[in-house]
CSV table of C-alpha atoms in Angstrom, one decimal:
chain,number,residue,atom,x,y,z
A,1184,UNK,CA,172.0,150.1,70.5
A,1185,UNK,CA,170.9,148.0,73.6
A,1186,UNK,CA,170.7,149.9,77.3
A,1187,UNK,CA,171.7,149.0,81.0
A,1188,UNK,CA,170.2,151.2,84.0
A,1189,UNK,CA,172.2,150.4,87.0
A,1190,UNK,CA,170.3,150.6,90.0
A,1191,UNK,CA,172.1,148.5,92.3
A,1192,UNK,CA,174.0,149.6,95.5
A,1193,UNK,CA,173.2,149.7,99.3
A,1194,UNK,CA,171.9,153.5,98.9
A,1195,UNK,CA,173.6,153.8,102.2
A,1196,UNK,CA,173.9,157.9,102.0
A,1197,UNK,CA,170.2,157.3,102.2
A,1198,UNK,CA,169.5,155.4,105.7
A,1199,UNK,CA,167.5,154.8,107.0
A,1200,UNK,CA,164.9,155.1,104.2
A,1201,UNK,CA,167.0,152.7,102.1
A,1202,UNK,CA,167.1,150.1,104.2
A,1203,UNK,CA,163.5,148.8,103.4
A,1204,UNK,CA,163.3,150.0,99.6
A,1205,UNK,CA,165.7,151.2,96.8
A,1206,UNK,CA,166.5,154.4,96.5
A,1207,UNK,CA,165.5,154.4,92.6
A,1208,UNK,CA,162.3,153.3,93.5
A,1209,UNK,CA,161.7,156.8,95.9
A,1210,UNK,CA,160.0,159.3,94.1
A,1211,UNK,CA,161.1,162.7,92.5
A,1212,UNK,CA,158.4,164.3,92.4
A,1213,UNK,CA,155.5,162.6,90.9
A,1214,UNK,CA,157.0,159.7,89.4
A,1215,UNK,CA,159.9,157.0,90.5
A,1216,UNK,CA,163.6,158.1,90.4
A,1217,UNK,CA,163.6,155.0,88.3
A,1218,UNK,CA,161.7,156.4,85.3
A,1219,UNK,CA,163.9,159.2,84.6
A,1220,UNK,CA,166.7,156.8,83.1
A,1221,UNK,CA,164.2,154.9,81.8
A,1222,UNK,CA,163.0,158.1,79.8
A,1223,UNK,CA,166.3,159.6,78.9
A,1224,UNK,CA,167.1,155.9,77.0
A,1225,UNK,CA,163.7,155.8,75.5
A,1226,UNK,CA,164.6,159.5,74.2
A,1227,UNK,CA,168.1,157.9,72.9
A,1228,UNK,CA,165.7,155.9,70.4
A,1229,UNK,CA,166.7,152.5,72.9
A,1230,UNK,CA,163.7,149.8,73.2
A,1231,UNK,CA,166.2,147.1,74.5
A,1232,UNK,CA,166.9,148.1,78.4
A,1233,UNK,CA,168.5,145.6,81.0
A,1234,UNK,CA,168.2,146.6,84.7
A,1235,UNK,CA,170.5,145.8,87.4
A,1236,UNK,CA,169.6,145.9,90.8
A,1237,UNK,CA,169.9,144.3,94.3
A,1238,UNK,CA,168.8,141.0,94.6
A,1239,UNK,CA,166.3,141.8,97.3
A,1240,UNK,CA,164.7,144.3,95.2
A,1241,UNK,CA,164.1,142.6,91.9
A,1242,UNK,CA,160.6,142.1,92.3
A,1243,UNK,CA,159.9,145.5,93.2
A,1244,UNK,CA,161.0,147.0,90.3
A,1245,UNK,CA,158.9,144.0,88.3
A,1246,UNK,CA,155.9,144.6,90.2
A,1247,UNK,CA,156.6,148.2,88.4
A,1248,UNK,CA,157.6,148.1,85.5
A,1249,UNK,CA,156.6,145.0,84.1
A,1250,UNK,CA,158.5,143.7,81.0
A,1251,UNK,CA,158.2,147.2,79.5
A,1252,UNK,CA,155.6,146.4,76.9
A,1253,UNK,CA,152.6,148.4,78.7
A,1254,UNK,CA,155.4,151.6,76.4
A,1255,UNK,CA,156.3,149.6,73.3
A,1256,UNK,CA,159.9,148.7,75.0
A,1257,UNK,CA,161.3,145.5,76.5
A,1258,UNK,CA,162.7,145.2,79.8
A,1259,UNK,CA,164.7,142.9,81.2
A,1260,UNK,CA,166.5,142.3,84.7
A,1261,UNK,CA,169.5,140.7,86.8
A,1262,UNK,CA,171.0,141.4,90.1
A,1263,UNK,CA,174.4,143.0,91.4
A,1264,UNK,CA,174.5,140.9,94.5
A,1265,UNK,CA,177.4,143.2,95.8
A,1266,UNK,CA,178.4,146.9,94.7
A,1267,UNK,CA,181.5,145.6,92.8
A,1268,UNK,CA,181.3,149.3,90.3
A,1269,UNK,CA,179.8,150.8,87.8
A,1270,UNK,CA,181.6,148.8,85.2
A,1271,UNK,CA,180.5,145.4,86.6
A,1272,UNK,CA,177.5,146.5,84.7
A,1273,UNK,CA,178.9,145.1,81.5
A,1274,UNK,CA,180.4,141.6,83.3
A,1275,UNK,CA,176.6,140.9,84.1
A,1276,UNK,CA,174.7,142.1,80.8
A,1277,UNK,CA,177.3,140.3,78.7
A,1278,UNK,CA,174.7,137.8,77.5
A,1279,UNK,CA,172.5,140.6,76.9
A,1280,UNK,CA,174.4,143.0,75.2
A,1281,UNK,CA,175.7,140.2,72.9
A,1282,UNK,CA,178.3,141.9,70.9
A,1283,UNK,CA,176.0,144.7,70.3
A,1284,UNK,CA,176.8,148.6,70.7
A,1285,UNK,CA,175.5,149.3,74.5
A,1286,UNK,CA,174.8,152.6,76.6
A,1287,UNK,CA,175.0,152.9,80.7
A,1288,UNK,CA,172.6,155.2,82.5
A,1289,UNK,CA,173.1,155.6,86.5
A,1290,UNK,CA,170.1,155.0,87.7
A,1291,UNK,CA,169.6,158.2,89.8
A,1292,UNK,CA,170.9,160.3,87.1
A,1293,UNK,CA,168.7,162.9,86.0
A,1294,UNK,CA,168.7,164.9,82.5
A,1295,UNK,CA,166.3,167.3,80.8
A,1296,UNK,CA,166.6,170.3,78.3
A,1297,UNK,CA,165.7,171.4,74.7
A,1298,UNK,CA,167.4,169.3,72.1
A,1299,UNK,CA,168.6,166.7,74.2
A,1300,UNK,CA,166.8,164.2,72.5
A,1301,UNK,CA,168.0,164.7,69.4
A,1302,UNK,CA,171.8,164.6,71.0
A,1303,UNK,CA,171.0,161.2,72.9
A,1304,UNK,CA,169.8,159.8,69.7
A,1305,UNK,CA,173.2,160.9,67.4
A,1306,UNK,CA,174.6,159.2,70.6
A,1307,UNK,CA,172.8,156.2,69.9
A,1308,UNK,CA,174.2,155.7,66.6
A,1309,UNK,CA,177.8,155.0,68.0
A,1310,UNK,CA,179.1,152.2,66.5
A,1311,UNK,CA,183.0,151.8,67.7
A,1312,UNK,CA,184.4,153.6,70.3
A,1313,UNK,CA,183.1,155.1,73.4
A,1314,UNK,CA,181.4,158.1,73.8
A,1315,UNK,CA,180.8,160.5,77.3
A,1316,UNK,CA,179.0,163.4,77.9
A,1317,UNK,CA,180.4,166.9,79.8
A,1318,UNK,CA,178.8,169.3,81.7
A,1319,UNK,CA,179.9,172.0,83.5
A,1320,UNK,CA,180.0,172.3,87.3
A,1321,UNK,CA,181.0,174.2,89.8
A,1322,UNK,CA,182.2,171.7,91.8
A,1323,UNK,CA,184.6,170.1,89.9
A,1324,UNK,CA,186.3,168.1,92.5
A,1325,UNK,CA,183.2,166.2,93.4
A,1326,UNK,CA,183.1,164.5,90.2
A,1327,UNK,CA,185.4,162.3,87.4
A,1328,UNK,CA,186.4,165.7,84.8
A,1329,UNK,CA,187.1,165.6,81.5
A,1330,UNK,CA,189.8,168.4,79.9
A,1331,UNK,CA,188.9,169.1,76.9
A,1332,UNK,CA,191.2,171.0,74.0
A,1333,UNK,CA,190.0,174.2,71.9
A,1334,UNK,CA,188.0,171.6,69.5
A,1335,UNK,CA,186.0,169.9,72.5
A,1336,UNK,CA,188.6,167.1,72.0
A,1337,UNK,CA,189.7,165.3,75.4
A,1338,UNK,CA,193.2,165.7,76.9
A,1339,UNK,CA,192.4,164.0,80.1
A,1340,UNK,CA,190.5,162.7,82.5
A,1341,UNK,CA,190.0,162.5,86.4
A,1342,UNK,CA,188.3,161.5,88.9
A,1343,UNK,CA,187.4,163.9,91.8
A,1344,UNK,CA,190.4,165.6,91.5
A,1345,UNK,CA,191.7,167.9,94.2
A,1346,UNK,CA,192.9,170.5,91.7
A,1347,UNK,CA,190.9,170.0,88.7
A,1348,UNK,CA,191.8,170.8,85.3
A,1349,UNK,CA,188.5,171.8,83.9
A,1350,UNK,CA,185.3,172.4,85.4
A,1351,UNK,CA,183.4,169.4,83.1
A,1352,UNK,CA,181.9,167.0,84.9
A,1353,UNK,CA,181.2,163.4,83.4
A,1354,UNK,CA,177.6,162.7,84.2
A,1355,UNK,CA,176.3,159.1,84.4
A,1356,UNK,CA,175.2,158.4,80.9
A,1357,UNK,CA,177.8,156.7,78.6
A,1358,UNK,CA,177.9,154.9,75.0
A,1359,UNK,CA,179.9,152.1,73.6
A,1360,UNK,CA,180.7,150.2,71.1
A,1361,UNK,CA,180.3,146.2,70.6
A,1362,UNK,CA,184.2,145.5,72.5
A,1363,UNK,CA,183.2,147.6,75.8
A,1364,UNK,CA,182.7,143.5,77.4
A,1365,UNK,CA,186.0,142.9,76.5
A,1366,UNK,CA,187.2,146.3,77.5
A,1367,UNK,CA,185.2,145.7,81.0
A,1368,UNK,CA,186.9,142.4,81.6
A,1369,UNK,CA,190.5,144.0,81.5
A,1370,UNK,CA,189.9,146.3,84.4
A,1371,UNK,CA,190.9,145.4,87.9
A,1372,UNK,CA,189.9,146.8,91.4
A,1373,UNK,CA,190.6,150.0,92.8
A,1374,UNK,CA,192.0,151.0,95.5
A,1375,UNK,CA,188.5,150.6,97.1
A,1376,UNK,CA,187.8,147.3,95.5
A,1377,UNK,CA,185.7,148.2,92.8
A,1378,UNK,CA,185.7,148.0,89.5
A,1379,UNK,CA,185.8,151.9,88.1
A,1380,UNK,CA,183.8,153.3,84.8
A,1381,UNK,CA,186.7,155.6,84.6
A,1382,UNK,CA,188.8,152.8,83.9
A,1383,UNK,CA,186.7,151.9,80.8
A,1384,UNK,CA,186.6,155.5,79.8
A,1385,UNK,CA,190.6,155.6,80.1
A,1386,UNK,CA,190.9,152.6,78.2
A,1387,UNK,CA,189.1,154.3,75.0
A,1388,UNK,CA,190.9,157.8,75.6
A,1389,UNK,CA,194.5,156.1,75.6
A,1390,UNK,CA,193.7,154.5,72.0
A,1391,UNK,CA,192.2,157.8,71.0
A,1392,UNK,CA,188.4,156.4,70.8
A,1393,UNK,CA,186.5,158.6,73.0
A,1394,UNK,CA,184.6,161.4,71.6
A,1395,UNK,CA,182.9,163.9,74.2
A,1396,UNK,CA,179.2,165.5,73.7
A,1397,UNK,CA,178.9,168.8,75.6
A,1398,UNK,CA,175.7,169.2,76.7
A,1399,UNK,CA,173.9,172.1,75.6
A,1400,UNK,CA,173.6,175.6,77.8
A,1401,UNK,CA,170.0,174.9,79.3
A,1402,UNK,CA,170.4,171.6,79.9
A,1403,UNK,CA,169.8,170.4,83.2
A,1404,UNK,CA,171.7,167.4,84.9
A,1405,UNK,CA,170.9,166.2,88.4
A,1406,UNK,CA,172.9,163.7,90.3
A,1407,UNK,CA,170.1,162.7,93.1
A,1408,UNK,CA,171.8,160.5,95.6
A,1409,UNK,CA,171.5,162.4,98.9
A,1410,UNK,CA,168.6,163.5,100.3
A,1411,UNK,CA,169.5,167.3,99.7
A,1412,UNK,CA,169.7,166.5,95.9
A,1413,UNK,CA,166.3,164.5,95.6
A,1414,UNK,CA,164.8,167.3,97.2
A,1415,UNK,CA,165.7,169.9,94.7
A,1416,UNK,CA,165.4,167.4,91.8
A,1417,UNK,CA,161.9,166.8,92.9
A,1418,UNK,CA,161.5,170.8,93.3
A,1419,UNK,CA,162.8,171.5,89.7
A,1420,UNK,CA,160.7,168.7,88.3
A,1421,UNK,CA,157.7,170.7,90.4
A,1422,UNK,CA,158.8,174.0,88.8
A,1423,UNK,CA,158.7,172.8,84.8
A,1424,UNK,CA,155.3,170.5,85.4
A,1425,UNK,CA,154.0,173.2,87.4
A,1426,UNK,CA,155.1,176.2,84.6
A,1427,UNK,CA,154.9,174.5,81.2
A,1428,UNK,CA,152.2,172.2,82.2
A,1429,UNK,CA,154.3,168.8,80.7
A,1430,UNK,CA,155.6,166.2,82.3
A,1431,UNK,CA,159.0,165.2,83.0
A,1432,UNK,CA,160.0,161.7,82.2
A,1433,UNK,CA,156.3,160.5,81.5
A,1434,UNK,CA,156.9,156.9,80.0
A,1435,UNK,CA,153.6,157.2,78.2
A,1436,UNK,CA,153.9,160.1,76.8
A,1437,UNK,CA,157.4,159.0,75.5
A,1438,UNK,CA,156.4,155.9,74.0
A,1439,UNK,CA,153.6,157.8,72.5
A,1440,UNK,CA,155.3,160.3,71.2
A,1441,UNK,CA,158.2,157.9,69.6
A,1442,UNK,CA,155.4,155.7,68.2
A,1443,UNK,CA,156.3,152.7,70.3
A,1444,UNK,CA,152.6,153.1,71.4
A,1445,UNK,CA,149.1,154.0,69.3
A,1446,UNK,CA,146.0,156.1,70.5
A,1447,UNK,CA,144.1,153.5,71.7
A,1448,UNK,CA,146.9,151.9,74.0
A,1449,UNK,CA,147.7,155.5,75.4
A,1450,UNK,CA,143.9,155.7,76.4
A,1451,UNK,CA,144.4,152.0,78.0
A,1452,UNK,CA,147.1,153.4,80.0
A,1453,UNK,CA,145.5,156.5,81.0
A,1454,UNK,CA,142.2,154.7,81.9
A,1455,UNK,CA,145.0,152.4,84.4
A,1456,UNK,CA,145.0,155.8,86.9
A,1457,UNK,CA,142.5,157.6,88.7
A,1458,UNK,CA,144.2,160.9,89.5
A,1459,UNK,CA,145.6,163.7,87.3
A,1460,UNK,CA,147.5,161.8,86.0
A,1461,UNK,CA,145.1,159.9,83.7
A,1462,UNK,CA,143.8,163.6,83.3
A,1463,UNK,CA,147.2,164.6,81.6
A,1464,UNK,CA,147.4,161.8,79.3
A,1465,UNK,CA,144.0,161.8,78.2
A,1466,UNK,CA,144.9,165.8,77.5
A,1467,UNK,CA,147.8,165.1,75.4
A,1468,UNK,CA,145.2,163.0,72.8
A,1469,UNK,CA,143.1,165.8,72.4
A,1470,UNK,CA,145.8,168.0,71.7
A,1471,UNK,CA,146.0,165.3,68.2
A,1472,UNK,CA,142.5,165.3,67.9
């Protein structure tokens, strides 16, 4: 399975900060907003990625992240000139998705917890269909809700209702199968011009296609597109670095610990910083040792 971050959009809940840099490029924490997603696919078992950004911010995120080899992964990039939705994502990584199965990660979406891993990667394995995962909220009408039956099965699905019929939010990680192009192309603007994920989603519930993956009690999901929610994603990310003494969303460790990378090119990367960080990767080696 092949991956798209989206990181496009004006970031205009952000201003003024966003108006000279993208918001995926601010920092939770101690790392880039940006490497999260990057992570959370990396933990799905995907070494393909295509990101999507502005065009004024392409070589930003190159300057980065590089083609992704520096973690045993490839990276590759184009542009959303305008925010047209989430589900232009597919129109523009046609060519690189190529009739393969493909996964979309917002790129300020923000996931950790025990066992998630192992869920992303069963995820992975999709090879028809389309496949969401739910988590519950307590805000339900601030996000698109799935209802799901007594099996975990969907009944239906909204987006920001007023009077929500479940309190399962659909967070901004998806999977589909090699048609989702072809599915994408059949969806016109909404009301506000843009063309909706939800649409796609809808598409693969009507035919009975979509399977839901609860996410597991203890998993954490963070949504940071406002100031107020980078803050406390950069606070919880604090709180487990700070308490367990492991990182959140270290690409090194990642690659390392998936094999994309050996020893001796996690010491190269190490020896690339001069702060604590090189201090925590160098630390993870000796743990082998």
């Amino acid at each position: 399975m092949k991956g798209i971050i989206l990181a496009g959009g004006a970031g205009s809940r952000l201003h003024p900060v966003t108006r000279g840099v993208s918001k995926h490029l601010l920092t939770i924490y101690d790392k880039p907003l940006i490497y999260y997603p990057i992570a959370t696919l990396m933990l799905a078992g995907i070494s393909e990625i295509l990101l999507i950004c502005t065009p004024e911010h392409s070589q930003s995120y190159k300057s980065l992240l590089g083609d992704g080899r520096q973690w045993g992964i490839s990276i590759s990039y184009a542009v959303q000139a305008d925010p047209n939705g989430l589900a232009e994502a597919f129109l523009i990584g046609r060519d690189f998705i190529d009739g393969q199965p493909c996964a979309l990660a917002l790129g300020d979406n923000i996931f950790y917890g025990a066992g998630l891993s192992g869920q992303l990667q069963e995820l992975a394995r999709l090879e028809h269909g389309a496949a969401v995962l739910a988590y519950q909220v307590s805000d339900p009408q601030r996000f698109g809700i799935v209802e799901l039956d007594a099996d975990g099965k969907p009944l239906s699905l909204e987006e920001k209702p007023e009077k929500p019929r479940s309190n399962w939010a659909i967070p901004g990680l998806y999977f589909y199968g090699p048609d989702v192009v072809q599915v994408a192309e059949q969806v016109t603007p909404s009301a506000r011009g843009e063309l909706e994920i939800t649409c796609v989603n809808e598409t693969y519930f009507k035919r009975g296609d979509l399977r839901v993956s609860r996410l597991q009690r203890g998993t954490t999901w963070l949504d940071a597109g406002t100031f107020d929610s980078m803050l406390e994603a950069s606070h919880f990310v604090q709180t487990v670095e700070k308490r367990q003494g492991l990182k959140v969303a270290c690409l090194e460790e990642v690659a390392w610990r998936r094999g994309l990378i050996t020893d001796a090119e996690m010491r190269e990367r190490a020896d690339e910083f001069k702060n604590e960080y090189r201090d925590y990767l160098l630390g993870l080696l000796d743990t082998r040792s």
